[in-house]
Short mmCIF file of C-alpha atoms and ligand atoms in Angstrom, two decimals:
data_model
loop_
_atom_site.label_atom_id
_atom_site.label_comp_id
_atom_site.label_asym_id
_atom_site.label_seq_id
_atom_site.Cartn_x
_atom_site.Cartn_y
_atom_site.Cartn_z
CA MET A 112 -10.46 141.21 -86.05
CA LYS A 113 -12.95 143.47 -87.69
CA HIS A 114 -14.51 144.09 -84.32
CA LEU A 115 -11.14 145.14 -82.90
CA SER A 116 -10.39 147.54 -85.73
CA THR A 117 -13.86 149.08 -85.36
CA LEU A 118 -13.15 149.53 -81.67
CA ILE A 119 -9.80 151.16 -82.36
CA LEU A 120 -11.35 153.42 -84.96
CA GLY A 121 -14.00 154.41 -82.43
CA MET A 122 -11.32 155.26 -79.88
CA LEU A 123 -9.45 157.30 -82.43
CA LEU A 124 -12.54 159.22 -83.38
CA ALA A 125 -13.29 159.90 -79.72
CA LEU A 126 -9.80 161.20 -79.15
CA GLY A 127 -9.94 163.13 -82.39
CA ALA A 128 -13.17 164.70 -81.21
CA GLN A 129 -11.45 165.85 -78.04
CA ALA A 130 -9.00 167.74 -80.19
CA GLN A 131 -11.91 169.67 -81.64
CA GLU A 132 -12.25 171.76 -78.48
CA SER A 133 -11.67 174.90 -80.49
CA PRO A 134 -14.15 175.22 -83.37
CA THR A 135 -11.34 175.05 -85.92
CA GLY A 136 -9.77 172.02 -84.22
CA ASN A 137 -6.49 173.86 -83.85
CA ALA A 138 -6.32 173.98 -80.05
CA VAL A 139 -6.91 171.45 -77.29
CA ARG A 140 -6.77 171.40 -73.50
CA ILE A 141 -4.41 169.04 -71.69
CA ASN A 142 -5.99 167.84 -68.47
CA PRO A 143 -3.81 167.40 -65.37
CA GLY A 144 -4.42 163.63 -65.34
CA ASP A 145 -3.70 163.03 -69.05
CA SER A 146 -1.11 160.30 -69.60
CA LEU A 147 1.62 160.69 -72.22
CA PRO A 148 -0.16 158.40 -74.74
CA VAL A 149 -3.31 160.52 -74.39
CA ILE A 150 -1.31 163.74 -74.81
CA LEU A 151 0.44 162.35 -77.90
CA LYS A 152 -2.88 161.33 -79.38
CA LYS A 153 -4.32 164.75 -78.70
CA ALA A 154 -1.27 166.41 -80.27
CA ALA A 155 -1.50 164.15 -83.33
CA HIS A 156 -5.13 165.10 -83.93
CA ILE A 157 -4.79 168.87 -83.74
CA ILE A 158 -5.37 170.22 -87.22
CA PRO A 159 -4.62 173.58 -88.83
CA SER A 160 -7.46 176.05 -89.35
CA ALA A 161 -8.54 176.71 -92.94
CA ARG A 162 -6.58 179.97 -93.03
CA GLN A 163 -3.48 178.18 -91.69
CA ILE A 164 -3.79 175.53 -94.41
CA SER A 165 -3.98 178.13 -97.21
CA TRP A 166 -1.04 180.00 -95.73
CA GLN A 167 1.16 176.91 -95.31
CA GLU A 168 0.60 175.90 -98.91
CA LEU A 169 1.97 179.25 -100.11
CA GLU A 170 5.46 177.98 -99.12
CA PHE A 171 7.25 181.13 -100.27
CA THR A 172 6.22 184.72 -99.54
CA VAL A 173 7.93 188.08 -99.94
CA PHE A 174 8.37 191.10 -97.66
CA ILE A 175 8.75 194.65 -98.97
CA HIS A 176 10.46 197.04 -96.55
CA PHE A 177 10.34 200.47 -98.18
CA GLY A 178 9.74 203.85 -96.58
CA MET A 179 11.42 206.77 -94.90
CA ASN A 180 14.39 204.60 -93.90
CA THR A 181 15.09 203.96 -97.58
CA PHE A 182 15.80 207.67 -98.00
CA THR A 183 17.63 208.26 -94.72
CA ASN A 184 19.76 205.11 -95.00
CA ARG A 185 18.59 203.81 -91.64
CA GLU A 186 17.06 200.60 -90.27
CA TRP A 187 14.95 202.16 -87.53
CA GLY A 188 14.05 205.79 -88.14
CA GLU A 189 13.43 208.53 -85.66
CA LYS A 190 10.62 210.93 -84.96
CA GLY A 191 10.29 214.07 -86.98
CA THR A 192 12.05 213.07 -90.21
CA PRO A 193 10.28 215.36 -92.73
CA PRO A 194 7.96 213.71 -95.31
CA SER A 195 9.72 215.82 -97.96
CA LEU A 196 12.53 213.25 -97.92
CA PHE A 197 10.26 210.52 -99.31
CA ASN A 198 10.68 210.91 -103.05
CA PRO A 199 11.18 207.77 -105.14
CA THR A 200 12.03 208.66 -108.73
CA ALA A 201 10.73 205.61 -110.55
CA LEU A 202 8.55 203.65 -108.13
CA ASP A 203 7.05 200.66 -109.90
CA ALA A 204 5.00 198.33 -107.69
CA GLU A 205 4.47 196.04 -110.68
CA GLN A 206 8.21 195.47 -110.83
CA TRP A 207 8.09 194.35 -107.17
CA VAL A 208 5.22 191.98 -107.77
CA LYS A 209 6.61 190.63 -111.05
CA THR A 210 9.97 190.01 -109.39
CA ALA A 211 8.32 188.17 -106.51
CA LYS A 212 6.26 186.12 -108.96
CA MET A 213 9.24 185.28 -111.11
CA ALA A 214 11.00 183.97 -107.99
CA GLY A 215 8.02 181.76 -107.17
CA ALA A 216 6.45 183.72 -104.27
CA LYS A 217 2.69 183.49 -103.76
CA LEU A 218 2.06 186.39 -101.35
CA LEU A 219 3.66 189.80 -100.89
CA ILE A 220 3.62 191.69 -97.58
CA ILE A 221 3.98 195.45 -97.85
CA VAL A 222 5.31 197.32 -94.82
CA ALA A 223 2.60 199.99 -94.75
CA LYS A 224 4.02 201.70 -91.63
CA HIS A 225 7.32 200.92 -89.94
CA HIS A 226 8.36 201.98 -86.44
CA ASP A 227 9.02 205.60 -87.54
CA GLY A 228 5.28 206.00 -88.17
CA PHE A 229 5.50 207.20 -91.81
CA CYS A 230 2.51 205.80 -93.70
CA LEU A 231 2.83 204.58 -97.29
CA TRP A 232 -0.88 205.18 -97.79
CA PRO A 233 -2.70 208.51 -97.34
CA SER A 234 -4.19 207.64 -93.95
CA ARG A 235 -7.04 209.87 -92.75
CA PHE A 236 -5.67 209.55 -89.24
CA THR A 237 -2.27 211.22 -89.61
CA ASP A 238 -0.47 213.81 -91.71
CA TYR A 239 2.72 211.82 -91.53
CA SER A 240 2.30 209.99 -94.83
CA VAL A 241 2.83 209.98 -98.58
CA LYS A 242 0.18 212.69 -98.91
CA ASN A 243 2.67 215.25 -97.57
CA SER A 244 5.60 213.99 -99.60
CA PRO A 245 6.73 215.31 -103.00
CA TRP A 246 6.12 211.86 -104.58
CA LYS A 247 3.32 212.20 -107.17
CA GLY A 248 2.61 215.66 -105.76
CA GLY A 249 1.20 214.10 -102.59
CA LYS A 250 -1.42 212.16 -104.60
CA GLY A 251 0.35 208.82 -104.45
CA ASP A 252 -0.59 205.67 -102.52
CA VAL A 253 2.07 202.96 -102.37
CA VAL A 254 -0.22 200.43 -100.67
CA GLY A 255 -2.86 201.06 -103.36
CA GLU A 256 -0.34 200.55 -106.16
CA VAL A 257 0.93 197.34 -104.55
CA ALA A 258 -2.61 196.01 -104.08
CA ALA A 259 -3.47 196.77 -107.72
CA ALA A 260 -0.28 195.12 -108.97
CA CYS A 261 -0.92 192.05 -106.81
CA LYS A 262 -4.43 191.76 -108.16
CA LYS A 263 -3.21 192.12 -111.75
CA HIS A 264 -0.54 189.44 -111.39
CA GLY A 265 -2.39 186.96 -109.18
CA MET A 266 -0.29 187.59 -106.08
CA LYS A 267 -1.84 187.49 -102.62
CA LEU A 268 -1.45 190.60 -100.47
CA GLY A 269 -0.23 190.91 -96.89
CA ILE A 270 -0.01 193.97 -94.65
CA TYR A 271 2.63 194.85 -92.05
CA LEU A 272 1.51 197.63 -89.73
CA SER A 273 3.95 198.44 -86.95
CA PRO A 274 2.26 198.93 -83.58
CA TRP A 275 5.32 200.88 -82.44
CA ASP A 276 4.92 204.42 -83.80
CA MET A 277 7.68 206.90 -82.96
CA ASN A 278 5.71 209.74 -84.48
CA SER A 279 2.13 209.55 -83.24
CA PRO A 280 1.44 212.03 -80.40
CA LEU A 281 -1.15 209.52 -79.13
CA TYR A 282 1.43 206.79 -78.65
CA GLY A 283 1.73 205.80 -74.99
CA THR A 284 -1.92 206.63 -74.24
CA GLU A 285 -5.09 204.53 -74.41
CA ALA A 286 -6.21 206.64 -77.39
CA TYR A 287 -3.40 205.15 -79.46
CA ASN A 288 -5.07 201.73 -79.40
CA GLU A 289 -8.06 203.24 -81.15
CA HIS A 290 -5.79 205.10 -83.56
CA PHE A 291 -4.05 201.83 -84.39
CA ARG A 292 -7.37 200.05 -84.94
CA ASN A 293 -8.44 202.93 -87.19
CA GLN A 294 -5.33 202.61 -89.33
CA LEU A 295 -5.73 198.84 -89.45
CA THR A 296 -9.34 199.28 -90.49
CA GLU A 297 -8.30 201.55 -93.37
CA LEU A 298 -5.77 199.03 -94.60
CA LEU A 299 -8.14 196.10 -94.30
CA THR A 300 -11.08 197.78 -96.02
CA LEU A 301 -9.61 199.96 -98.78
CA TYR A 302 -7.42 197.51 -100.65
CA GLY A 303 -9.40 194.33 -101.30
CA PRO A 304 -8.57 190.88 -99.96
CA VAL A 305 -5.66 190.61 -97.52
CA ASP A 306 -4.31 187.17 -96.63
CA GLU A 307 -1.71 187.93 -93.98
CA VAL A 308 -1.60 190.61 -91.28
CA TRP A 309 1.89 190.89 -89.78
CA PHE A 310 2.34 192.43 -86.36
CA ASP A 311 5.77 193.07 -84.96
CA GLY A 312 6.02 192.98 -81.19
CA ALA A 313 8.54 195.85 -80.84
CA CYS A 314 7.38 198.36 -78.25
CA GLY A 315 9.72 201.34 -78.03
CA GLU A 316 9.16 204.88 -76.95
CA GLY A 317 6.88 207.37 -78.62
CA PRO A 318 7.47 211.13 -79.04
CA ASN A 319 6.57 211.77 -75.38
CA GLY A 320 9.02 209.15 -74.14
CA LYS A 321 6.22 206.74 -73.21
CA ARG A 322 5.72 203.13 -74.20
CA GLN A 323 2.36 201.82 -75.32
CA VAL A 324 0.35 199.08 -73.68
CA TYR A 325 -0.92 197.36 -76.82
CA ASP A 326 -4.47 196.04 -76.76
CA TRP A 327 -3.61 193.02 -78.92
CA LEU A 328 -6.90 191.18 -78.66
CA SER A 329 -8.75 194.23 -79.97
CA TYR A 330 -6.37 194.39 -82.95
CA TYR A 331 -6.98 190.69 -83.66
CA ARG A 332 -10.72 191.29 -83.51
CA VAL A 333 -10.46 193.98 -86.21
CA ALA A 334 -8.41 191.68 -88.44
CA ARG A 335 -10.79 188.74 -87.92
CA MET A 336 -13.89 190.79 -88.62
CA LEU A 337 -12.59 192.56 -91.72
CA GLN A 338 -10.44 189.83 -93.32
CA PRO A 339 -11.42 186.52 -91.70
CA GLN A 340 -9.33 184.51 -94.15
CA ALA A 341 -6.12 186.35 -93.22
CA VAL A 342 -3.60 184.77 -90.89
CA ILE A 343 -2.39 187.06 -88.12
CA ALA A 344 1.33 186.50 -87.93
CA VAL A 345 4.20 186.68 -85.49
CA THR A 346 2.68 188.71 -82.65
CA GLY A 347 -0.55 186.98 -83.49
CA PRO A 348 -2.39 183.72 -83.03
CA ASP A 349 -2.05 181.98 -86.41
CA VAL A 350 1.61 182.03 -87.41
CA ARG A 351 4.69 181.88 -85.20
CA TRP A 352 8.07 183.57 -85.73
CA VAL A 353 10.68 180.83 -86.17
CA GLY A 354 12.92 182.61 -83.71
CA THR A 355 15.81 183.89 -85.83
CA GLU A 356 16.24 186.21 -88.81
CA SER A 357 18.92 184.00 -90.36
CA GLY A 358 16.70 182.14 -92.82
CA TYR A 359 17.41 178.81 -91.14
CA GLY A 360 14.58 176.99 -89.41
CA ARG A 361 14.92 174.20 -86.87
CA GLU A 362 15.79 170.64 -87.92
CA THR A 363 12.92 169.56 -85.69
CA GLU A 364 9.98 171.86 -86.31
CA TRP A 365 6.62 171.05 -84.74
CA SER A 366 3.54 172.95 -85.85
CA VAL A 367 1.83 171.81 -82.65
CA VAL A 368 3.29 173.59 -79.63
CA PRO A 369 2.25 174.33 -76.06
CA ALA A 370 -0.09 177.29 -75.85
CA PRO A 371 -0.76 179.67 -73.01
CA ALA A 372 -3.88 178.71 -71.07
CA SER A 373 -5.39 181.92 -72.46
CA ALA A 374 -5.56 180.26 -75.88
CA LEU A 375 -8.53 178.34 -74.54
CA LYS A 376 -9.65 180.86 -71.97
CA ASP A 377 -10.12 183.47 -74.66
CA ILE A 378 -12.25 181.06 -76.61
CA ALA A 379 -14.41 180.51 -73.57
CA LEU A 380 -14.62 184.17 -72.65
CA THR A 381 -15.71 185.29 -76.06
CA SER A 382 -17.72 182.29 -77.11
CA ALA A 383 -20.66 184.52 -77.99
CA GLU A 384 -18.65 186.22 -80.69
CA LYS A 385 -18.12 184.00 -83.68
CA VAL A 386 -15.08 185.84 -84.93
CA MET A 387 -13.23 185.27 -81.69
CA LYS A 388 -14.00 181.61 -81.31
CA GLU A 389 -10.88 180.36 -82.95
CA GLY A 390 -7.94 179.96 -80.63
CA VAL A 391 -7.24 183.68 -80.53
CA PHE A 392 -4.53 184.26 -77.99
CA PHE A 393 -1.60 186.52 -77.38
CA PRO A 394 1.54 184.46 -77.87
CA ILE A 395 3.88 184.25 -74.92
CA GLY A 396 7.05 182.28 -74.32
CA ASP A 397 10.48 182.11 -75.84
CA MET A 398 10.21 181.51 -79.60
CA MET A 399 13.99 181.27 -79.84
CA GLU A 400 14.25 178.02 -77.89
CA GLN A 401 15.60 175.10 -79.84
CA ASP A 402 12.88 172.75 -78.61
CA LEU A 403 9.31 174.01 -78.73
CA GLY A 404 7.22 170.93 -79.37
CA SER A 405 8.98 167.72 -78.25
CA ARG A 406 7.28 165.05 -76.13
CA GLU A 407 8.89 166.57 -73.05
CA LYS A 408 7.48 170.01 -73.88
CA ILE A 409 3.95 168.94 -74.74
CA ALA A 410 3.79 166.65 -71.70
CA GLN A 411 4.02 169.73 -69.48
CA ALA A 412 1.57 171.90 -71.41
CA GLY A 413 -1.81 173.14 -70.23
CA ALA A 414 -3.01 173.43 -73.81
CA LEU A 415 -1.69 172.68 -77.29
CA ILE A 416 -2.23 174.66 -80.43
CA TRP A 417 -1.46 174.45 -84.15
CA TYR A 418 0.99 177.34 -84.43
CA PRO A 419 3.25 176.92 -87.48
CA SER A 420 6.53 178.64 -88.10
CA GLU A 421 7.46 181.43 -90.51
CA VAL A 422 11.11 182.07 -91.42
CA ASP A 423 11.72 185.76 -92.16
CA VAL A 424 15.04 186.85 -93.62
CA SER A 425 16.29 189.66 -95.83
CA ILE A 426 18.05 189.17 -99.15
CA ARG A 427 20.50 191.82 -97.89
CA PRO A 428 21.98 192.39 -94.45
CA GLY A 429 19.39 195.11 -93.66
CA TRP A 430 15.61 195.07 -93.86
CA PHE A 431 15.70 198.41 -95.72
CA TYR A 432 17.74 199.26 -98.80
CA HIS A 433 21.20 200.71 -98.24
CA PRO A 434 23.42 201.59 -101.24
CA GLY A 435 26.43 200.22 -99.35
CA GLU A 436 24.83 196.76 -99.39
CA ASP A 437 24.55 196.40 -103.17
CA SER A 438 27.49 194.02 -103.13
CA LEU A 439 26.14 192.09 -100.14
CA VAL A 440 23.03 190.60 -101.76
CA LYS A 441 22.75 186.92 -100.81
CA SER A 442 23.90 184.64 -103.62
CA ALA A 443 21.56 182.26 -105.42
CA GLU A 444 23.37 179.39 -103.68
CA THR A 445 22.77 180.92 -100.23
CA LEU A 446 19.13 181.61 -101.10
CA THR A 447 18.74 178.01 -102.24
CA ASP A 448 20.33 176.80 -99.00
CA ILE A 449 17.84 178.99 -97.12
CA TRP A 450 15.03 177.43 -99.14
CA TYR A 451 16.06 173.92 -98.09
CA SER A 452 16.35 175.11 -94.50
CA SER A 453 12.99 176.88 -94.32
CA VAL A 454 10.45 175.53 -96.84
CA GLY A 455 12.28 172.21 -96.45
CA ARG A 456 11.89 172.28 -92.67
CA ASN A 457 8.16 172.65 -92.21
CA SER A 458 8.13 176.46 -92.40
CA VAL A 459 6.96 179.17 -94.76
CA LEU A 460 9.77 181.36 -96.11
CA LEU A 461 9.24 185.15 -95.93
CA LEU A 462 12.06 186.71 -97.94
CA ASN A 463 12.55 190.47 -97.76
CA LEU A 464 13.27 192.34 -101.02
CA PRO A 465 13.85 196.02 -100.17
CA PRO A 466 13.32 198.42 -103.09
CA ASP A 467 15.93 201.12 -103.58
CA ARG A 468 15.54 204.91 -103.72
CA ARG A 469 14.27 204.73 -107.27
CA GLY A 470 11.46 202.54 -105.93
CA LEU A 471 12.74 199.46 -107.76
CA ILE A 472 14.15 196.14 -106.60
CA HIS A 473 17.81 196.44 -107.46
CA GLU A 474 19.29 194.54 -110.44
CA ASN A 475 21.61 192.52 -108.17
CA ASP A 476 18.69 191.24 -106.11
CA VAL A 477 16.69 190.37 -109.23
CA ALA A 478 19.66 188.46 -110.69
CA ALA A 479 20.15 186.42 -107.50
CA LEU A 480 16.44 185.55 -107.39
CA LYS A 481 16.39 184.50 -111.06
CA LYS A 482 19.28 182.16 -110.51
CA MET A 483 17.78 180.74 -107.30
CA LYS A 484 14.55 180.00 -109.17
CA SER A 485 16.35 178.29 -112.02
CA LEU A 486 18.38 176.15 -109.57
CA LEU A 487 15.20 175.08 -107.75
CA ASP A 488 13.32 174.43 -111.00
CA ALA A 489 16.17 172.40 -112.44
CA THR A 490 16.04 170.16 -109.36
CA PHE A 491 12.38 169.87 -108.53
CA SER A 492 10.67 169.88 -111.94
CA ASN A 493 11.35 166.16 -112.39
CA ASN A 494 10.19 163.82 -109.63
CA LEU A 495 12.02 160.58 -110.42
CA ALA A 496 9.66 158.64 -108.16
CA LYS A 497 6.59 159.82 -110.05
CA ASN A 498 5.93 156.60 -111.92
CA ALA A 499 7.52 154.18 -109.48
CA ALA A 500 5.55 151.40 -107.80
CA VAL A 501 4.77 152.29 -104.18
CA PHE A 502 3.91 149.82 -101.41
CA LYS A 503 2.81 151.27 -98.08
CA ASN A 504 2.02 150.06 -94.64
CA ASP A 505 1.58 151.92 -91.34
CA SER A 506 5.24 152.63 -90.72
CA SER A 507 7.07 152.19 -93.98
CA MET A 508 6.94 152.85 -97.65
CA LEU A 509 8.74 150.93 -100.38
CA VAL A 510 9.38 152.58 -103.75
CA ARG A 511 10.43 150.33 -106.65
CA PHE A 512 11.72 151.53 -110.02
CA PRO A 513 11.77 149.51 -113.26
CA ALA A 514 15.46 150.47 -113.65
CA PRO A 515 18.03 152.10 -111.31
CA VAL A 516 17.71 155.88 -110.87
CA LEU A 517 20.28 158.45 -109.70
CA PHE A 518 19.17 161.05 -107.15
CA ASP A 519 20.51 163.28 -104.38
CA ARG A 520 17.41 165.05 -103.04
CA ALA A 521 14.22 163.82 -101.41
CA MET A 522 10.95 165.57 -100.64
CA LEU A 523 8.63 164.20 -97.97
CA GLN A 524 5.26 165.61 -97.03
CA GLU A 525 2.78 164.57 -94.36
CA ASP A 526 -0.92 164.99 -94.84
CA PHE A 527 -0.70 168.02 -92.52
CA ARG A 528 -4.41 168.80 -92.90
CA HIS A 529 -4.99 165.86 -90.59
CA GLY A 530 -2.20 166.69 -88.16
CA GLN A 531 1.55 166.40 -87.75
CA ARG A 532 2.74 163.05 -86.46
CA VAL A 533 6.15 161.82 -87.61
CA GLU A 534 8.87 162.14 -84.96
CA SER A 535 11.68 160.39 -86.79
CA PHE A 536 12.37 158.57 -90.05
CA ILE A 537 15.12 156.86 -92.01
CA LEU A 538 15.48 156.82 -95.78
CA GLU A 539 17.26 153.76 -97.18
CA SER A 540 18.34 152.36 -100.53
CA PHE A 541 18.75 148.71 -101.55
CA ASN A 542 22.25 147.94 -102.76
CA GLY A 543 21.71 144.36 -103.92
CA ASN A 544 22.53 142.77 -100.59
CA GLY A 545 20.71 144.84 -98.04
CA TRP A 546 19.36 148.21 -97.03
CA LYS A 547 21.72 151.11 -96.60
CA GLU A 548 20.87 154.39 -94.88
CA ILE A 549 20.74 157.44 -97.16
CA ALA A 550 19.50 160.01 -94.69
CA ARG A 551 17.57 160.29 -91.46
CA GLY A 552 15.56 163.04 -89.89
CA THR A 553 13.04 163.98 -87.24
CA THR A 554 9.90 165.95 -88.11
CA ILE A 555 8.36 166.07 -91.59
CA GLY A 556 5.15 168.11 -91.28
CA TYR A 557 4.06 170.07 -94.33
CA LYS A 558 7.36 169.48 -96.15
CA ARG A 559 10.79 168.05 -95.49
CA LEU A 560 13.61 168.38 -98.03
CA LEU A 561 16.71 166.22 -97.74
CA ARG A 562 20.08 166.58 -99.45
CA PHE A 563 22.65 163.81 -99.66
CA GLU A 564 25.40 162.38 -101.86
CA PRO A 565 24.07 160.92 -105.15
CA VAL A 566 22.61 157.41 -104.83
CA LYS A 567 21.84 154.99 -107.66
CA THR A 568 19.34 152.25 -106.91
CA ASP A 569 16.11 150.63 -108.04
CA LYS A 570 14.60 150.36 -104.53
CA VAL A 571 14.14 152.99 -101.84
CA ARG A 572 12.52 152.58 -98.46
CA LEU A 573 11.20 155.17 -96.04
CA ARG A 574 10.86 153.90 -92.47
CA ILE A 575 8.92 155.93 -89.92
CA THR A 576 10.80 155.05 -86.76
CA SER A 577 8.68 157.07 -84.34
CA SER A 578 5.30 158.70 -84.71
CA ARG A 579 2.57 160.21 -82.51
CA ASP A 580 -0.10 158.26 -84.36
CA VAL A 581 -0.40 156.50 -87.71
CA SER A 582 1.15 158.91 -90.20
CA GLU A 583 0.06 159.60 -93.72
CA ILE A 584 2.86 160.46 -96.18
CA SER A 585 1.05 162.47 -98.84
CA HIS A 586 4.06 163.06 -101.08
CA PHE A 587 7.29 161.22 -101.65
CA GLY A 588 9.65 162.63 -104.28
CA LEU A 589 13.21 161.93 -105.40
CA TYR A 590 15.19 164.41 -107.47
CA LYS A 591 18.60 165.04 -108.97
CA ALA A 592 20.11 168.50 -108.56
CA PRO A 593 22.05 169.78 -111.58
CA ALA A 594 25.77 169.20 -111.24
CA GLU A 595 27.53 172.32 -109.96
CA LYS A 596 29.50 174.16 -112.62
CA ARG A 597 33.11 174.59 -111.62
C1 LIG B 892 11.65 193.56 -86.74
C2 LIG B 892 11.69 195.05 -87.00
O1 LIG B 892 12.18 195.77 -85.89
C3 LIG B 892 12.57 195.18 -88.19
O2 LIG B 892 12.86 196.50 -88.54
C4 LIG B 892 11.87 194.46 -89.35
O3 LIG B 892 10.68 195.13 -89.69
C5 LIG B 892 11.59 193.01 -88.97
C6 LIG B 892 10.83 192.25 -90.02
O4 LIG B 892 10.90 192.95 -87.76
O5 LIG B 892 11.24 193.21 -85.49
#
């Protein structure tokens, strides 16, 4: 018996080692002859890189869209809007950071330059920035103020720099790639630690009517060299766009998905350069598909990669502030629903809070966030299963309470640092005679939140009905949401 288990362990380690093809273990090649069991084993042993682990554990992050569009009441600007229009009357970056912190966010991404090209920091590489605006007599630096406020309040900082630039005369020429790297270099050297670099893939026309051919890999190299701990998101190799801007992630969300062959080719090509050895690839493929990582999908892949999902959504209809949307701020109930459907579906939530023309997050937005936070706290501050007796085996978990408990929410987490494995599960309660289904689901991953009608019982069972390898449930929680006030 012992001999057999040693053998199995040896096999597992060998397969696990295969998954370590990329130095961070987050990418693996699928060979043409690999059988489905081998592919599943490989998929189960892909692990997130250190930067992906830190990012996933943030759970909730905040976007700040603020700039020329705030003053022109637009979503996408246009070339030539004069910097004189940028003039916030009471800009307070600390209010942004304190609001994000109050709501429970752990990282704040400032849109340093949107598609119109207007820079919120006094870039040396363009005149189209705050330095030629009336705000603070041209001496202001929004990115600097945000970075200082983040540092003061213990918030991590992220940077959004739009590759599309409607204003730069270089756009559409090879020289623009260098210009972009220069601006990125400023942002990643002048403001201290940055933990997320967010690239949008939009590629529209520049002032000369041309589109740019972006040199993505060279942008990734700059980010890796200057801020190696930062994830490069969306049009980047570390974090994937969930595929909608609705706030709702997939019911079945795999962090391991097929990767373009270049994910491994790039590793090979640049193996001499340490910074590029880590599954750096340009993402291709349709992120909006419902199924990205099922058995059918991974069985056809040439390579697999740990590429987790980020759910970006705005608290208002637009990404930028529009006075006409003051009454359209998402309610606390909608925000909470979004929370369950993003953080609760193996994704990180990136919620946009667009400051108004004063340079403040509007009172309506702050009120909705406060209420969302209190709803979430009231539910999740008391894990009813905390002191229960837990009995585990490979595919099930029994939780026994000394006396019946009443609950209507469950939180499941896999030990995602060692891979994502659960394909389906059923949660059941014992009603005196037998087991009754409470809820069922597919993937768990970093976190799965479940909502159901209140159940009162002294025994709960979680059955893993399908898994890619032995799964490790690292957290099991049961909670009672406060009764809705009518
Ligand atoms: C999009 C942009 O075009 C929007 O304006 C916004 O910045 C959003 C987060 O990404 O692709």
